[in-house]
PDB file of C-alpha atoms in Angstrom:
ATOM      1  CA  MET R  17       4.338  13.084 -15.726  1.00  0.00           C
ATOM      2  CA  ASN R  18       6.935  12.754 -12.982  1.00  0.00           C
ATOM      3  CA  LYS R  19       6.702  10.713  -9.784  1.00  0.00           C
ATOM      4  CA  ILE R  20       5.407  13.636  -7.715  1.00  0.00           C
ATOM      5  CA  CYS R  21       2.603  14.321 -10.203  1.00  0.00           C
ATOM      6  CA  LYS R  22       1.681  10.625 -10.343  1.00  0.00           C
ATOM      7  CA  LYS R  23       1.616  10.321  -6.548  1.00  0.00           C
ATOM      8  CA  LEU R  24      -0.425  13.508  -6.147  1.00  0.00           C
ATOM      9  CA  GLN R  25      -2.936  12.560  -8.825  1.00  0.00           C
ATOM     10  CA  ASP R  26      -3.319   9.043  -7.403  1.00  0.00           C
ATOM     11  CA  SER R  27      -3.929  10.567  -3.975  1.00  0.00           C
ATOM     12  CA  LEU R  28      -6.501  13.001  -5.359  1.00  0.00           C
ATOM     13  CA  ALA R  29      -8.265  10.207  -7.230  1.00  0.00           C
ATOM     14  CA  ALA R  30      -8.370   7.945  -4.166  1.00  0.00           C
ATOM     15  CA  GLU R  31      -9.002  10.410  -1.339  1.00  0.00           C
ATOM     16  CA  GLY R  32     -10.361  13.460  -3.112  1.00  0.00           C
ATOM     17  CA  ILE R  33      -9.549  17.060  -2.307  1.00  0.00           C
ATOM     18  CA  VAL R  34      -9.217  16.183   1.387  1.00  0.00           C
ATOM     19  CA  SER R  35      -5.732  14.852   0.631  1.00  0.00           C
ATOM     20  CA  LEU R  36      -4.565  18.389  -0.223  1.00  0.00           C
ATOM     21  CA  GLN R  37      -5.814  19.828   3.051  1.00  0.00           C
ATOM     22  CA  GLN R  38      -3.371  17.648   4.970  1.00  0.00           C
ATOM     23  CA  ASP R  39      -0.290  18.128   2.761  1.00  0.00           C
ATOM     24  CA  GLU R  40       1.351  21.545   2.394  1.00  0.00           C
ATOM     25  CA  THR R  41       3.916  20.218  -0.092  1.00  0.00           C
ATOM     26  CA  ALA R  42       1.139  18.906  -2.331  1.00  0.00           C
ATOM     27  CA  ARG R  43      -0.671  22.259  -2.220  1.00  0.00           C
ATOM     28  CA  ARG R  44       2.516  24.060  -3.254  1.00  0.00           C
ATOM     29  CA  HIS R  45       3.065  21.572  -6.066  1.00  0.00           C
ATOM     30  CA  VAL R  46      -0.452  22.171  -7.426  1.00  0.00           C
ATOM     31  CA  GLU R  47       0.236  25.909  -7.453  1.00  0.00           C
ATOM     32  CA  GLU R  48       3.386  25.366  -9.531  1.00  0.00           C
ATOM     33  CA  CYS R  49       2.339  22.469 -11.808  1.00  0.00           C
ATOM     34  CA  GLU R  50      -0.253  23.222 -14.475  1.00  0.00           C
ATOM     35  CA  GLU R  51      -0.957  19.540 -15.171  1.00  0.00           C
ATOM     36  CA  CYS R  52      -1.751  18.829 -11.508  1.00  0.00           C
ATOM     37  CA  PHE R  53      -3.778  22.042 -11.240  1.00  0.00           C
ATOM     38  CA  LEU R  54      -5.928  20.956 -14.198  1.00  0.00           C
ATOM     39  CA  PHE R  55      -6.304  17.492 -12.659  1.00  0.00           C
ATOM     40  CA  LEU R  56      -7.421  19.106  -9.379  1.00  0.00           C
ATOM     41  CA  GLU R  57      -9.978  21.250 -11.202  1.00  0.00           C
ATOM     42  CA  ALA R  58     -11.326  18.191 -13.039  1.00  0.00           C
ATOM     43  CA  THR R  59     -11.541  16.339  -9.710  1.00  0.00           C
ATOM     44  CA  ARG R  60     -13.491  19.227  -8.167  1.00  0.00           C
ATOM     45  CA  GLU R  61     -15.885  19.356 -11.116  1.00  0.00           C
ATOM     46  CA  LEU R  62     -16.438  15.606 -10.954  1.00  0.00           C
ATOM     47  CA  ALA R  63     -17.055  15.712  -7.189  1.00  0.00           C
ATOM     48  CA  SER R  64     -19.522  18.562  -7.678  1.00  0.00           C
ATOM     49  CA  ALA R  65     -21.327  16.652 -10.425  1.00  0.00           C
ATOM     50  CA  PHE R  66     -21.669  13.585  -8.199  1.00  0.00           C
ATOM     51  CA  GLU R  67     -22.991  15.689  -5.318  1.00  0.00           C
ATOM     52  CA  ASN R  68     -25.660  17.169  -7.587  1.00  0.00           C
ATOM     53  CA  LEU R  69     -26.959  13.779  -8.717  1.00  0.00           C
ATOM     54  CA  PRO R  70     -30.298  12.777  -7.228  1.00  0.00           C
ATOM     55  CA  LYS R  71     -30.082  10.322  -4.374  1.00  0.00           C
ATOM     56  CA  LEU R  72     -31.662   6.998  -5.275  1.00  0.00           C
ATOM     57  CA  ASP R  73     -32.255   3.869  -3.251  1.00  0.00           C
ATOM     58  CA  ALA R  74     -31.765   0.558  -4.979  1.00  0.00           C
ATOM     59  CA  PRO R  75     -34.796  -1.726  -4.855  1.00  0.00           C
ATOM     60  CA  ASP R  76     -34.617  -4.357  -2.118  1.00  0.00           C
ATOM     61  CA  GLU R  77     -34.707  -7.120  -4.728  1.00  0.00           C
ATOM     62  CA  VAL R  78     -31.543  -5.789  -6.406  1.00  0.00           C
ATOM     63  CA  VAL R  79     -29.726  -5.453  -3.086  1.00  0.00           C
ATOM     64  CA  ASP R  80     -30.696  -9.006  -2.086  1.00  0.00           C
ATOM     65  CA  ARG R  81     -29.526 -10.425  -5.430  1.00  0.00           C
ATOM     66  CA  LEU R  82     -26.199  -8.612  -5.183  1.00  0.00           C
ATOM     67  CA  LEU R  83     -25.597  -9.755  -1.626  1.00  0.00           C
ATOM     68  CA  ALA R  84     -26.445 -13.342  -2.592  1.00  0.00           C
ATOM     69  CA  ARG R  85     -23.702 -13.492  -5.245  1.00  0.00           C
ATOM     70  CA  PRO R  86     -21.037 -15.980  -4.139  1.00  0.00           C
ATOM     71  CA  GLU R  87     -18.139 -13.977  -5.600  1.00  0.00           C
ATOM     72  CA  LEU R  88     -18.993 -11.142  -3.230  1.00  0.00           C
ATOM     73  CA  LYS R  89     -18.884 -13.466  -0.222  1.00  0.00           C
ATOM     74  CA  GLN R  90     -15.514 -15.066  -0.974  1.00  0.00           C
ATOM     75  CA  PRO R  91     -12.205 -13.230  -1.102  1.00  0.00           C
ATOM     76  CA  SER R  92     -11.007 -12.585  -4.615  1.00  0.00           C
ATOM     77  CA  ALA R  93      -8.208 -14.589  -6.194  1.00  0.00           C
ATOM     78  CA  VAL R  94      -6.017 -11.488  -6.193  1.00  0.00           C
ATOM     79  CA  PHE R  95      -6.558 -11.018  -2.461  1.00  0.00           C
ATOM     80  CA  GLU R  96      -5.778 -14.685  -1.799  1.00  0.00           C
ATOM     81  CA  ARG R  97      -2.587 -14.468  -3.866  1.00  0.00           C
ATOM     82  CA  ARG R  98      -1.433 -11.319  -2.075  1.00  0.00           C
ATOM     83  CA  ALA R  99      -2.133 -12.875   1.317  1.00  0.00           C
ATOM     84  CA  ARG R 100      -0.191 -16.002   0.350  1.00  0.00           C
ATOM     85  CA  LEU R 101       2.744 -13.915  -0.919  1.00  0.00           C
ATOM     86  CA  TRP R 102       2.669 -11.895   2.313  1.00  0.00           C
ATOM     87  CA  ARG R 103       2.854 -15.077   4.407  1.00  0.00           C
ATOM     88  CA  TYR R 104       5.679 -16.510   2.307  1.00  0.00           C
ATOM     89  CA  GLY R 105       7.436 -13.159   2.357  1.00  0.00           C
ATOM     90  CA  LYS R 106       7.409 -13.145   6.159  1.00  0.00           C
ATOM     91  CA  ILE R 107       8.725 -16.707   6.252  1.00  0.00           C
ATOM     92  CA  LEU R 108      11.486 -15.872   3.773  1.00  0.00           C
ATOM     93  CA  PHE R 109      12.407 -12.747   5.710  1.00  0.00           C
ATOM     94  CA  LEU R 110      12.640 -14.635   9.004  1.00  0.00           C
ATOM     95  CA  SER R 111      14.616 -17.445   7.357  1.00  0.00           C
ATOM     96  CA  GLY R 112      16.999 -14.931   5.830  1.00  0.00           C
ATOM     97  CA  ALA R 113      17.414 -13.099   9.128  1.00  0.00           C
ATOM     98  CA  THR R 114      18.150 -16.383  10.906  1.00  0.00           C
ATOM     99  CA  ALA R 115      20.701 -17.390   8.272  1.00  0.00           C
ATOM    100  CA  ALA R 116      22.357 -13.976   8.499  1.00  0.00           C
ATOM    101  CA  MET R 117      22.609 -14.236  12.288  1.00  0.00           C
ATOM    102  CA  VAL R 118      24.181 -17.695  12.015  1.00  0.00           C
ATOM    103  CA  LEU R 119      26.671 -16.505   9.399  1.00  0.00           C
ATOM    104  CA  LEU R 120      27.545 -13.424  11.424  1.00  0.00           C
ATOM    105  CA  SER R 121      28.100 -15.478  14.575  1.00  0.00           C
ATOM    106  CA  ILE R 122      30.527 -17.944  12.912  1.00  0.00           C
ATOM    107  CA  PRO R 123      33.587 -15.633  13.140  1.00  0.00           C
ATOM    108  CA  THR R 124      32.871 -15.003  16.823  1.00  0.00           C
ATOM    109  CA  LEU R 125      32.572 -18.731  17.508  1.00  0.00           C
ATOM    110  CA  MET R 126      35.787 -19.388  15.591  1.00  0.00           C
ATOM    111  CA  LYS R 127      37.656 -16.800  17.680  1.00  0.00           C
ATOM    112  CA  SER R 128      36.346 -18.237  20.942  1.00  0.00           C
ATOM    113  CA  ASN R 129      37.330 -21.781  19.853  1.00  0.00           C
ATOM    114  CA  ARG R 130      40.859 -20.578  19.032  1.00  0.00           C
ATOM    115  CA  ALA R 131      41.097 -18.916  22.417  1.00  0.00           C
ATOM    116  CA  VAL R 132      40.028 -22.142  24.163  1.00  0.00           C
ATOM    117  CA  LEU R 133      42.566 -24.160  22.175  1.00  0.00           C
ATOM    118  CA  GLN R 134      45.352 -21.700  23.013  1.00  0.00           C
ATOM    119  CA  VAL R 135      44.526 -21.844  26.728  1.00  0.00           C
ATOM    120  CA  ARG R 136      44.588 -25.648  26.711  1.00  0.00           C
ATOM    121  CA  GLU R 137      47.997 -25.793  25.051  1.00  0.00           C
TER     122      GLU R 137
END
């Protein structure tokens, strides 16, 4: 499976067949790639099977017990870790950009200092 197939199949799994309606390149790929065509057909069959299932309402007691679970109220550890990495990533990026600007301005400052020294002499 190449990168295009992986991306297309991930998109189909996440968004369903709707993802093909918006992407002409993906539609062409499905026409040419047997593996992706078979994946699309399996996705269609699965979607059809889910649509044909009877609609059921969960009992109120089950819904209340699920909503009362503390792990559903708090962000997951993975989410917390990603948020922390995102914050640190922004800080590192800004620190790096600041350091780069300082380093890039040093030659300009050196030239202007030389010019001032030459004028004074």
